Short mmCIF file of C-alpha atoms and ligand atoms in Angstrom, two decimals:
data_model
loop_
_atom_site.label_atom_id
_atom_site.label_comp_id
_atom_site.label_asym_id
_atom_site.label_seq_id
_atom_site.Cartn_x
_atom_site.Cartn_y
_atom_site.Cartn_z
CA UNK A 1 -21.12 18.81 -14.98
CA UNK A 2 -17.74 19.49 -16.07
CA UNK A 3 -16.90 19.49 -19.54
CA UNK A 4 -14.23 17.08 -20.66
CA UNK A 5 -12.50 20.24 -23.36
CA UNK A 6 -12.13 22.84 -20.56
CA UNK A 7 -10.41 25.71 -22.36
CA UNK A 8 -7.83 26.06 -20.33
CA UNK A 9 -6.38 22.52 -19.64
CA UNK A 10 -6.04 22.11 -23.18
CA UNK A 11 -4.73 25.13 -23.99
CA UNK A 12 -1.78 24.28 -21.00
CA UNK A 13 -1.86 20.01 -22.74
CA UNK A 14 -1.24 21.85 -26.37
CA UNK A 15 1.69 23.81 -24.76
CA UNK A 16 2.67 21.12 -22.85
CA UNK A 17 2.96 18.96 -25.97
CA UNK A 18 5.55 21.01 -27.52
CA UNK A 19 8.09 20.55 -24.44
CA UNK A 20 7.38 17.11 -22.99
CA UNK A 21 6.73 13.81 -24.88
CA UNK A 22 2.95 13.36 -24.43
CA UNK A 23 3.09 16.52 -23.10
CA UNK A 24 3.76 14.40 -19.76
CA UNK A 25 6.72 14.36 -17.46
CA UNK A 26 5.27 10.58 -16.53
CA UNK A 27 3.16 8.26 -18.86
CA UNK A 28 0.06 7.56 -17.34
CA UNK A 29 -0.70 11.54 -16.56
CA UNK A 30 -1.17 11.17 -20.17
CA UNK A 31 -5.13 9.60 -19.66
CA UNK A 32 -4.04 7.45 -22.98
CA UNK A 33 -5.68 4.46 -21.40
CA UNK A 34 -9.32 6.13 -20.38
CA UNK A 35 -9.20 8.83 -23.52
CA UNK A 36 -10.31 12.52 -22.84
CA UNK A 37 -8.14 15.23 -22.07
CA UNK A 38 -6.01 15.32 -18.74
CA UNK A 39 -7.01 18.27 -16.27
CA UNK A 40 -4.27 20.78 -15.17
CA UNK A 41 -3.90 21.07 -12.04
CA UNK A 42 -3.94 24.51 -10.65
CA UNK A 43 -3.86 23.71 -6.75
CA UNK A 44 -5.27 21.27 -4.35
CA UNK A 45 -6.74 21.29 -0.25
CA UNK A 46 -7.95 18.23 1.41
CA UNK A 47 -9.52 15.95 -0.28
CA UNK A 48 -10.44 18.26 -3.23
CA UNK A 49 -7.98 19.38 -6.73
CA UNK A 50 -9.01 22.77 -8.81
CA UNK A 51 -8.04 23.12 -12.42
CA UNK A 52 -7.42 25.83 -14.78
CA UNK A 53 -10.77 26.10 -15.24
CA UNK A 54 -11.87 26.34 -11.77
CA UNK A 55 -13.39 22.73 -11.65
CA UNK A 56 -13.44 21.18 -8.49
CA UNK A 57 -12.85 17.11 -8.29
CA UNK A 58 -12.89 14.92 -5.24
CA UNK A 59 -9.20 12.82 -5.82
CA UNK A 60 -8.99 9.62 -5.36
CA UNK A 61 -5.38 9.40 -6.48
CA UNK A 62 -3.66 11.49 -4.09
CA UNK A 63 -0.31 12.08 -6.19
CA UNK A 64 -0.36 8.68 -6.73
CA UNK A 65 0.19 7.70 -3.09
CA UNK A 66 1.88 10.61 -0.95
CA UNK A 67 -0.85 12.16 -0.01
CA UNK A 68 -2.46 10.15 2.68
CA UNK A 69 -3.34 13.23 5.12
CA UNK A 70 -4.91 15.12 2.56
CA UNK A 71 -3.09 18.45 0.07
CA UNK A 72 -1.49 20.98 1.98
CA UNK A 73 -1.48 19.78 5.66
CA UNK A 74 -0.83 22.58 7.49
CA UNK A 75 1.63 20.77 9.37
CA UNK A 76 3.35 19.52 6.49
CA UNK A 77 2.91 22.82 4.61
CA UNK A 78 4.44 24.92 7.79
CA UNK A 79 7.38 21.96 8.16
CA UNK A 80 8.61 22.81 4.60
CA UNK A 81 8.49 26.64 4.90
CA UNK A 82 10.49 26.72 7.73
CA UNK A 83 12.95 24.15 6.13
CA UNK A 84 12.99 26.33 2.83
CA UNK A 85 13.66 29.15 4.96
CA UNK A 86 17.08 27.55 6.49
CA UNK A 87 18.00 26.98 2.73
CA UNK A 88 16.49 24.12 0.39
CA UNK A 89 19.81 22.33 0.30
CA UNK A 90 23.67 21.49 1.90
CA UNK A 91 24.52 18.67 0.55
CA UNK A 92 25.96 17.90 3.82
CA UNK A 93 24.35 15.97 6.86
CA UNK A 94 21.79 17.78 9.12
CA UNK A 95 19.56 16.05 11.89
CA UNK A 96 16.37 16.19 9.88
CA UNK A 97 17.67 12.45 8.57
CA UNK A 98 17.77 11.02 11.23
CA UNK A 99 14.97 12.34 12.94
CA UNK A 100 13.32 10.66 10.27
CA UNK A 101 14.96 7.69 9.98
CA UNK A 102 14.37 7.15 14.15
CA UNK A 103 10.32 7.63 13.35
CA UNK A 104 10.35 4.89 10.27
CA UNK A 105 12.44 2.81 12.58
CA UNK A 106 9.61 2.55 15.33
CA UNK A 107 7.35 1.25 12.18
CA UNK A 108 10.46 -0.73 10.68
CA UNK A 109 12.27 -2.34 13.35
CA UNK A 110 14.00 -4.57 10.59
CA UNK A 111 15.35 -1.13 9.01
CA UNK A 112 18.54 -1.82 11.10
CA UNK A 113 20.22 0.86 9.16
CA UNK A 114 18.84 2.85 6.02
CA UNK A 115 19.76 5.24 3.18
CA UNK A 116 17.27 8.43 1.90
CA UNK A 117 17.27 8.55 -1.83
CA UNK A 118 15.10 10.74 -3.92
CA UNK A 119 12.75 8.46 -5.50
CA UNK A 120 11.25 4.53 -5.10
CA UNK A 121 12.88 3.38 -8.18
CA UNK A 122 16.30 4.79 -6.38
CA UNK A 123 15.62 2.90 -3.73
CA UNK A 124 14.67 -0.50 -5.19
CA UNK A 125 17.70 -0.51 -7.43
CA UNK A 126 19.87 0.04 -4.68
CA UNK A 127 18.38 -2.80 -2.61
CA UNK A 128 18.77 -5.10 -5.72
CA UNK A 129 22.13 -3.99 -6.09
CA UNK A 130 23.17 -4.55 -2.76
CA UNK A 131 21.08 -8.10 -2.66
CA UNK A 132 23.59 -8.55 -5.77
CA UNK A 133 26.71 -7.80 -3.92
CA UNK A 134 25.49 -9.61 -0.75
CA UNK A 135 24.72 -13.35 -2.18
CA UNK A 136 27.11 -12.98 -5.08
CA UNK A 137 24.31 -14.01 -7.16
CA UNK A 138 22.81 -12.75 -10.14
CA UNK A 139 19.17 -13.22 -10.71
CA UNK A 140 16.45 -11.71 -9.76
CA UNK A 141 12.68 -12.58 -9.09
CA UNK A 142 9.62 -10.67 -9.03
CA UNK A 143 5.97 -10.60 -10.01
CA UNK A 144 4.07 -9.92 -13.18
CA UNK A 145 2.18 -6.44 -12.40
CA UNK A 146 4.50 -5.95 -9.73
CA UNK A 147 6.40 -2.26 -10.58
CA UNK A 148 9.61 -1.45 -9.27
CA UNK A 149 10.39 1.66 -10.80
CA UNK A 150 11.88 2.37 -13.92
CA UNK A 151 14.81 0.87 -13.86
CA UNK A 152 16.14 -1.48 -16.54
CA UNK A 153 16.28 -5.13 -15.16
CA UNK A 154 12.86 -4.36 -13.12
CA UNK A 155 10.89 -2.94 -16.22
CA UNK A 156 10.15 -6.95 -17.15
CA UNK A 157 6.54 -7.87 -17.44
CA UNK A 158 6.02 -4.88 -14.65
CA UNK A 159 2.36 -3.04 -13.85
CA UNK A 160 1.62 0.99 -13.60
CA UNK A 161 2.28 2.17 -17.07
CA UNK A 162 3.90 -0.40 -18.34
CA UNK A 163 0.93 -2.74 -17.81
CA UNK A 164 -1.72 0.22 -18.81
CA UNK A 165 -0.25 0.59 -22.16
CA UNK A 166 0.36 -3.12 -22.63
CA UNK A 167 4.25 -2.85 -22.57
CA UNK A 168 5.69 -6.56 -22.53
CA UNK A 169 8.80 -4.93 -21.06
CA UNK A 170 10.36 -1.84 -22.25
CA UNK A 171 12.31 -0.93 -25.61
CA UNK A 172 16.03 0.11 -24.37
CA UNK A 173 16.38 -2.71 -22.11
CA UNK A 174 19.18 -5.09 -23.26
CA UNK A 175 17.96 -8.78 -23.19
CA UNK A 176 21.04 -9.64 -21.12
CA UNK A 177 19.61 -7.61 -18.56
CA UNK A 178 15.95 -8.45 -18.63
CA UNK A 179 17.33 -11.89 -19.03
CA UNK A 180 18.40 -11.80 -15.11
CA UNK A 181 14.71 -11.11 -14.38
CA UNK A 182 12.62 -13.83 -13.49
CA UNK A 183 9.29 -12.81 -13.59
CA UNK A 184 6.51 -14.80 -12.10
CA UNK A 185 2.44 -14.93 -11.14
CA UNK A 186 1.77 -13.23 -7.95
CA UNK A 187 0.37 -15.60 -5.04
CA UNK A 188 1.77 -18.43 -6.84
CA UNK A 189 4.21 -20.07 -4.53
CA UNK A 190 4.90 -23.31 -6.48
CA UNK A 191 6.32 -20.74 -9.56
CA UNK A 192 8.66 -19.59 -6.80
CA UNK A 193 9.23 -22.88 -5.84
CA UNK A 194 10.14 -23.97 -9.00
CA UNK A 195 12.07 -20.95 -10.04
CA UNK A 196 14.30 -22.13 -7.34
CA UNK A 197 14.41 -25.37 -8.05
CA UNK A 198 15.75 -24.78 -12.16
CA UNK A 199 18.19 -22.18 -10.78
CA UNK A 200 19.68 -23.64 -7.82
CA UNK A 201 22.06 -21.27 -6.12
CA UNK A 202 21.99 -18.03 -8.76
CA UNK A 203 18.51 -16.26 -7.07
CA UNK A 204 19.94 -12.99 -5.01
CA UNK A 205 16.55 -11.86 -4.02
CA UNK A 206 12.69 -12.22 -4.29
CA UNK A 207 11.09 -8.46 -5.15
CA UNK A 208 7.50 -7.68 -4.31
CA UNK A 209 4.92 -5.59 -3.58
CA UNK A 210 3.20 -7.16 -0.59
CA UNK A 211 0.19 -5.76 -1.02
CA UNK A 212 0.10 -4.94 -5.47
CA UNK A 213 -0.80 -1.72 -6.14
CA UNK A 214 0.31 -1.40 -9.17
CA UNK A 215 -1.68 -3.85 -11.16
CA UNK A 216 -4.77 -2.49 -9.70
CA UNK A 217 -5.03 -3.36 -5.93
CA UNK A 218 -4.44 -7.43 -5.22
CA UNK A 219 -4.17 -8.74 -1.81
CA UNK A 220 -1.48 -11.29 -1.18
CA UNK A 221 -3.54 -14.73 -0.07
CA UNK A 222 -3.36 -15.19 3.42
CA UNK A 223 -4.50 -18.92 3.94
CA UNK A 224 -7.62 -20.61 5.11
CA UNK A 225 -6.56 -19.18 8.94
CA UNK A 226 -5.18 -15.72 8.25
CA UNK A 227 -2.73 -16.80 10.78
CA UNK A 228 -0.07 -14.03 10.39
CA UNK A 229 -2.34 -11.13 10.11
CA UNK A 230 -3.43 -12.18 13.15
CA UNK A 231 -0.14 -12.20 14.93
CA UNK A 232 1.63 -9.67 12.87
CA UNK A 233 4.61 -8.47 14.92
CA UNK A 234 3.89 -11.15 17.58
CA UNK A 235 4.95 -14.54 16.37
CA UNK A 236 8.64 -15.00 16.44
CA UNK A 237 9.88 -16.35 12.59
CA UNK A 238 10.97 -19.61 14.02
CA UNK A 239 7.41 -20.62 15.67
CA UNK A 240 5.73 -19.48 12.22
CA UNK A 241 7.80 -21.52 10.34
CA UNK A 242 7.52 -24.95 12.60
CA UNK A 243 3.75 -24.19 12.71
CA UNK A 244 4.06 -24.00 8.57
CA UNK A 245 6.10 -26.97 8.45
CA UNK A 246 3.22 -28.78 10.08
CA UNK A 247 0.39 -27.29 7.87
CA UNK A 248 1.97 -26.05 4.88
CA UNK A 249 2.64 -22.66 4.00
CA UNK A 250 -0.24 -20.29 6.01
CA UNK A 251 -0.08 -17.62 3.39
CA UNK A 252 1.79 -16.02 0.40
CA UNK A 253 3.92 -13.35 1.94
CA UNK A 254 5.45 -16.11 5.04
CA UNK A 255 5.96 -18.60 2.04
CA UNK A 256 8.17 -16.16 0.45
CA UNK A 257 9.86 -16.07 3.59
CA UNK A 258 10.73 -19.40 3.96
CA UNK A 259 11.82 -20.40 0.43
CA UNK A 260 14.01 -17.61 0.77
CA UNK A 261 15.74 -18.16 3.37
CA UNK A 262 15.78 -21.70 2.61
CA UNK A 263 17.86 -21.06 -0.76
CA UNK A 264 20.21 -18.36 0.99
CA UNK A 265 18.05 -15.45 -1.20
CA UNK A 266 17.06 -12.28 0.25
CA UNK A 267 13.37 -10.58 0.15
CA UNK A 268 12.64 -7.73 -0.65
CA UNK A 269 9.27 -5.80 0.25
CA UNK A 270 8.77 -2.91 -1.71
CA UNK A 271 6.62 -1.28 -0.02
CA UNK A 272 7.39 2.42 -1.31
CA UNK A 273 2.94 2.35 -2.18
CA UNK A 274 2.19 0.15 1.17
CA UNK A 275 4.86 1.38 3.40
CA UNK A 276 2.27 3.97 5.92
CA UNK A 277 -0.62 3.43 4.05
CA UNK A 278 -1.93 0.27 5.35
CA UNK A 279 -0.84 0.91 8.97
CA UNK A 280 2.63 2.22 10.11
CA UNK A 281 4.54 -0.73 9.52
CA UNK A 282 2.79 -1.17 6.08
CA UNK A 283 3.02 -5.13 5.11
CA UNK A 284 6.47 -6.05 6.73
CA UNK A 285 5.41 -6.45 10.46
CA UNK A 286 5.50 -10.47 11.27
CA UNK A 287 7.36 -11.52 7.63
CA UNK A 288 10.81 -10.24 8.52
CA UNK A 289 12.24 -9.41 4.97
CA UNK A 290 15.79 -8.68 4.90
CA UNK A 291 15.54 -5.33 2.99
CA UNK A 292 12.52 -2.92 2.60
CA UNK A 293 12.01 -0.02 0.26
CA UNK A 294 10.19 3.11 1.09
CA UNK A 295 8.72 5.80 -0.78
CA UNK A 296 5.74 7.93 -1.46
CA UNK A 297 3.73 8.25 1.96
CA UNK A 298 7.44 9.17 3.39
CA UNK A 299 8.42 12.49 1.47
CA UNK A 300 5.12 13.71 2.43
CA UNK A 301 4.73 15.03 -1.46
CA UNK A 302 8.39 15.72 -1.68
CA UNK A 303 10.51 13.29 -3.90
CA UNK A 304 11.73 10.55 -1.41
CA UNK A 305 12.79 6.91 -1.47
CA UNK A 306 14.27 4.95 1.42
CA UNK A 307 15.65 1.58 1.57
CA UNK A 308 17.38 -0.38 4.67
CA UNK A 309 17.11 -3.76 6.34
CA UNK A 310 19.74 -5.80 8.08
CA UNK A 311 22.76 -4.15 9.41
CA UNK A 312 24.94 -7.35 7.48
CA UNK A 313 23.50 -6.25 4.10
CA UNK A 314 23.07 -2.62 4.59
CA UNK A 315 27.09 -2.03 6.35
CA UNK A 316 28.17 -3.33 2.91
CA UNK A 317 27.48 -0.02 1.44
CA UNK A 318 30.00 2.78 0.69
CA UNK A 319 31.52 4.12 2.43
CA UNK A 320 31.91 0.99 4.85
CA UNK A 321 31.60 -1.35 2.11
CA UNK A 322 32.12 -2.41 -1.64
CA UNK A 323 28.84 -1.28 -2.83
CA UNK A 324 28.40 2.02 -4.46
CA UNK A 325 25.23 4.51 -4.37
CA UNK A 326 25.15 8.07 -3.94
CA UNK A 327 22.42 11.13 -4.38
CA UNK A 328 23.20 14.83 -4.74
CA UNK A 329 19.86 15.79 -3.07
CA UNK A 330 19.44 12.19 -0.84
CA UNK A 331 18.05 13.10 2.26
CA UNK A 332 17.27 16.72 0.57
CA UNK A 333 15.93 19.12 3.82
CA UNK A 334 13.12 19.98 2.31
CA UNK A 335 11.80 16.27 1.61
CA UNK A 336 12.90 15.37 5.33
CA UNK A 337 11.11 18.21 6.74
CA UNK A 338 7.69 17.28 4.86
CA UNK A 339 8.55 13.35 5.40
CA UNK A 340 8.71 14.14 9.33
CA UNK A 341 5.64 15.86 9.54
CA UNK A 342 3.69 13.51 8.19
CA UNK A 343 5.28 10.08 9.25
CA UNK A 344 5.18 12.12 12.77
CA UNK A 345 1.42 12.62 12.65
CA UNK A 346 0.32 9.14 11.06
CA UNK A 347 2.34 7.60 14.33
CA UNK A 348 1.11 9.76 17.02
CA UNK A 349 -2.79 9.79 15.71
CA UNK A 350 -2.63 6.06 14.10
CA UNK A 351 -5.42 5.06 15.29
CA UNK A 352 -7.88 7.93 14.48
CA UNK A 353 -6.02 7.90 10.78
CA UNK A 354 -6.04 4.55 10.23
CA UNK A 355 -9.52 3.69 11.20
CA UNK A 356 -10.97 6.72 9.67
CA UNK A 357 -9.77 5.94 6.43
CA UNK A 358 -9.52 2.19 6.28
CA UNK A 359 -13.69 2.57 6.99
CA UNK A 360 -14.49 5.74 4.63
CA UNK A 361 -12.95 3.64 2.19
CA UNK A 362 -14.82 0.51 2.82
CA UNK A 363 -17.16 2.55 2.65
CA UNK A 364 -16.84 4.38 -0.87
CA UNK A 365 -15.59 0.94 -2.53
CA UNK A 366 -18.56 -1.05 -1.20
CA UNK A 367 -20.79 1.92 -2.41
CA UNK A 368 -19.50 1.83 -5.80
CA UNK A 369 -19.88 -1.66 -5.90
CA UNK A 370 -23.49 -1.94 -5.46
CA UNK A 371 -24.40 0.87 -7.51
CA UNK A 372 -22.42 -1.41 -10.22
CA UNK A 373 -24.56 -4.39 -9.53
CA UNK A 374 -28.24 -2.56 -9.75
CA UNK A 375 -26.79 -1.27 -13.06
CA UNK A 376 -25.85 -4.82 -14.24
CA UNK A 377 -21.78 -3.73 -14.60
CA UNK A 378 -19.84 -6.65 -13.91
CA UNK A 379 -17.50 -5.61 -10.96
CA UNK A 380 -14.85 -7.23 -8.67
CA UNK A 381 -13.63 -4.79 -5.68
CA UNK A 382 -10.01 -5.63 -4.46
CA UNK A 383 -9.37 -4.22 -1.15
CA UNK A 384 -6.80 -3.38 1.17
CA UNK A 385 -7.53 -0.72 3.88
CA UNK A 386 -7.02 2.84 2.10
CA UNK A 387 -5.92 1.40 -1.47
CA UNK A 388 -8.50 -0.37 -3.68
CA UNK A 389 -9.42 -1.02 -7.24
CA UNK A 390 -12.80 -1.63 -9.08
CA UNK A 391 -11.92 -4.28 -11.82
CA UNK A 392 -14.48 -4.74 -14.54
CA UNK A 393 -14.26 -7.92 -14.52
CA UNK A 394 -15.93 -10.89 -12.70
CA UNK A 395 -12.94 -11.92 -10.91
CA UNK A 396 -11.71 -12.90 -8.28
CA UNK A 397 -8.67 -10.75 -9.24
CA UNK A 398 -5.54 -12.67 -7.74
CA UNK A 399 -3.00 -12.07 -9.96
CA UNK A 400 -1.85 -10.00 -13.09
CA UNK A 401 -3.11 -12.29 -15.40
CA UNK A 402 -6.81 -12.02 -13.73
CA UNK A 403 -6.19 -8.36 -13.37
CA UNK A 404 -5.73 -7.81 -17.65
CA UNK A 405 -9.02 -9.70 -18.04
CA UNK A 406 -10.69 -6.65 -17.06
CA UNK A 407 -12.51 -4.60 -19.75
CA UNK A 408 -10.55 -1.57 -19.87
CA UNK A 409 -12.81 -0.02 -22.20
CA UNK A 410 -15.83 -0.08 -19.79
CA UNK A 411 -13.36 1.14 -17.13
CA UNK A 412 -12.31 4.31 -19.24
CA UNK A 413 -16.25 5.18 -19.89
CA UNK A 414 -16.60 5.17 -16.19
CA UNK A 415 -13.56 7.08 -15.94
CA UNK A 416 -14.62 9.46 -18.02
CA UNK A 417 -18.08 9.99 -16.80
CA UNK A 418 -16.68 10.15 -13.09
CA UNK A 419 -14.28 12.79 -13.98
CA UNK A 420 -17.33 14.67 -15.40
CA UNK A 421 -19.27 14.44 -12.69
CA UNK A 422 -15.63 15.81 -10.55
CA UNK A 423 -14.68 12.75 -9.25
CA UNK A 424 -10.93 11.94 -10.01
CA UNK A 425 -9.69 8.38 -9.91
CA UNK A 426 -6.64 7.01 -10.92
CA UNK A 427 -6.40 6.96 -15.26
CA UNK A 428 -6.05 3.37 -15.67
CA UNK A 429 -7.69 0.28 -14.80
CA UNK A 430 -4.21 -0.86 -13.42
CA UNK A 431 -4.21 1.65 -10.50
CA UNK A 432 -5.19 1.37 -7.13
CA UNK A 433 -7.24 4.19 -5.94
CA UNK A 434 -6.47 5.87 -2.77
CA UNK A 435 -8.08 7.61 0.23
CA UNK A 436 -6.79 10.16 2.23
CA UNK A 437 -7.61 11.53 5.83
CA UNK A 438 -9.37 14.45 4.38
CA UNK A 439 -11.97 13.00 2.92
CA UNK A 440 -15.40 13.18 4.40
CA UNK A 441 -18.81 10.88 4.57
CA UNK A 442 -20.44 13.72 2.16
CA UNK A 443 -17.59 13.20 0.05
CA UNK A 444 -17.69 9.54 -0.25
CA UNK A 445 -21.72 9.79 -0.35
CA UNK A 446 -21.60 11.87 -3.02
CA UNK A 447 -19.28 9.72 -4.76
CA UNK A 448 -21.64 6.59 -4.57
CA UNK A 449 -24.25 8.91 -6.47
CA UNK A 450 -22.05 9.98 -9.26
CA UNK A 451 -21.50 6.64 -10.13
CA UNK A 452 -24.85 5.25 -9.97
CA UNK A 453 -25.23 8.09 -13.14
CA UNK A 454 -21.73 7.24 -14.46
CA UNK A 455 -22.69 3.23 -14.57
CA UNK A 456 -25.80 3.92 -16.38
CA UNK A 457 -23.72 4.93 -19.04
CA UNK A 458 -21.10 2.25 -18.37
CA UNK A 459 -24.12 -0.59 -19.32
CA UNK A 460 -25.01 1.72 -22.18
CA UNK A 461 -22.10 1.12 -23.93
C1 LIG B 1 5.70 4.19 -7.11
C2 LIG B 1 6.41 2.93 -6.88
C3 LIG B 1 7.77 2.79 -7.18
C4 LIG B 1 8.56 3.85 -7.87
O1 LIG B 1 8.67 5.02 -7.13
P1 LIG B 1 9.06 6.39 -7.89
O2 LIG B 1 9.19 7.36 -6.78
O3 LIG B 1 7.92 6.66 -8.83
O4 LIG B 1 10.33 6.15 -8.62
C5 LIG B 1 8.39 1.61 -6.83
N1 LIG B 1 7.71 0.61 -6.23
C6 LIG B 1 6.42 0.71 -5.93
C7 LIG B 1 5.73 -0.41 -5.25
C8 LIG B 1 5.71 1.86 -6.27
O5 LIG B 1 4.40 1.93 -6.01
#
């Protein structure tokens, strides 16, 4: 059992706190939402983080996302030394880009042409700026619990911190800007409809997470047929949409499609959580958005964003174009190196990754689950391959609005007992928990039997 006031971690917090607000350099490594005392992090191998203190904890975060082959790959680990050893940075072009751009390509066909940034919220405000510049329009539309990154006009009604600390938006934004946000309920394609209909002409582009990860884990709705999952990648746009046309829209994502195109808007997936976690192509394959953002998965723990998408949108950057972005360390050798490795071994072993973990994690979510229901915890599991999230609530969880019905006290008791028993999952209830390639059947087994303890103390109270 691990106690929750290990000397060391909160000797490093109390330091920390005098340097960094919260003592955090991001909000939610604060554990504000699930109380206790956050665990420093001294090093981490597989599946497995060590603290200060020498605890050991299974993670079911992986660094929020990156870290789908498991801490210090060797692969990974050996790409970056020998990058660091040809210096960290030129600040002028080397192959390493496009050796990784050519592998995202494969998964992103519809990446015509891209740009490396250093981070996701880089990358979506450069596809919103160029989705700006491209229709001429102003406004913008996303999805309550949908995050973006931090940047201003995306911080409206947004999830990850900003929904675990029950932000409305964020102080510091001006309302002209969050004015140009139209935020809406996810899987709700009459709001979109009508969004449309009271702004004719002024959307630029539809932002979302395909698959949310960032209000907890919610599945777009596919339709009574599940028709384009089934032909992801195989069913040309045009014979989707006359098949929709004669039974109405088969599922969220392809209605998305259509009403943008149909109002001359662009769409945006944002798949910098999705993108090479649920498969190679991530959620895009078979919707055909005109701009995608990558992140996470791709820097292979190194800060990385990418966006691209049409070579009409994407040629109106500078230096081609009218539309300005720029990076110091874009495409930084280090993060291209790391990015390579990884993206190269998800491609060439897909099917051994992907299968492994989709079914460990069915397995561990599932687990959980039941141990919940013998305990009398009211649960609803979201899931989506690798990514899932345990809401304690009935549910079903469809949207943000079902998603903050959960009782986030419960979840921060089971938190806090899981973390006890060395079993770290992400802080908040607004998180989707993630599982990597290193993780094992003992690990996921013994998982299942922490929390059949930890929900004994959930129904407690
Ligand atoms: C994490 C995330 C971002 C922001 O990426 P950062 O690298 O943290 O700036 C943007 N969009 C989605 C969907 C994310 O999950």
């Amino acid at each position: 059992m691990i106690s929750a006031a290990s000397t060391h971690s909160k000797a490093l917090q109390r330091r920390a706190e005098r340097f960094f607000p919260g003592g955090v350099n991001s909000p939610v490594r604060a554990f504000r939402a699930v109380g206790g005392e956050p665990p420093f992090v001294e090093r981490a191998e597989g599946a497995y983080l060590y603290d200060a203190d020498g605890n050991r904890y299974i993670d079911y975060f992986g660094s929020w996302g990156p870290m789908i082959l498991g801490h210090a790959f060797p692969p990974v680990v050996q790409a970056i030394e020998h990058a660091a050893r040809n210096s960290p940075s030129f600040g002028a072009s080397t192959a390493a880009e496009a050796d990784l751009a050519e592998r995202i390509a494969i998964s992103y066909p519809m990446m015509e042409k891209m740009r490396f940034v250093s981070s996701g919220t880089e990358a979506t405000m450069s596809a919103i700026r160029l989705a700006r510049a491209a229709t001429g329009r102003k406004l913008i539309v996303k999805f309550e619990g949908c995050y973006h990154g931090h940047s201003d006009g995306l911080l409206v009604k947004a999830g990850s911190g900003v929904a675990t600390f029950g932000i409305p938006g964020s102080a510091g934004v001006p309302e002209e800007i969050a004015g140009l946000t139209i935020a809406l309920p996810f899987n709700d394609l009459e709001a979109v409809e009508a969004a449309f209909a009271a702004h004719p002409g002024a959307i630029a582009a539809v932002i979302v997470e395909p698959v949310v990860g960032n209000a907890g884990c919610i599945p777009p709705y596919t339709g009574p047929h599940d028709l384009p999952e089934k032909f992801a990648g195989r069913m040309p746009t045009r014979v989707r949409e006359a098949w929709e046309e004669m039974h109405g829209p088969a599922d969220f994502l392809a209605g998305l499609r259509t009403l943008t195109r149909k109002h001359g808007a662009l769409l945006i997936f944002d798949e910098v959580m999705t993108g090479f976690r649920l498969g190679p192509g991530g959620k895009s394959a078979g919707y055909d958005p005109d701009l995608v953002t990558l992140g996470k998965i791709i820097g292979g723990g190194l800060p990385v964003g990418a966006f691209g998408g049409k070579l009409r949108f994407m040629d109106l950057l500078a230096p081609l174009g009218p539309v300005y972005q720029a990076g110091t360390l874009s495409g930084n050798p280090l993060a291209m190196a790391a990015g390579l490795a990884t993206i190269g071994y998800l491609q060439d072993h897909e099917r051994e990754v992907y299968a492994k973990i989709a079914e460990l994690a069915q397995t561990v979510a599932l687990g959980v689950s039941q141990e919940a229901q013998k305990a009398g915890v009211v649960l609803c599991l979201n899931q989506a391959g690798s990514m899932w999230t345990w809401f304690f609530t009935r549910g079903p969880v469809r949207n943000y609005s079902d998603a903050a019905k959960s009782d986030t006290a419960a979840f921060g008791r089971f938190h806090r007992a899981m973390l006890e028993r060395g079993i770290w999952l992400p802080p908040s209830q607004f998180e989707a928990a993630f599982l990597s390639y290193a993780h094992t059947e003992a690990d996921v087994q013994a998982t299942i039997a922490s929390a059949r303890e930890a929900f004994q103390i959930v129904a407690a109270g």
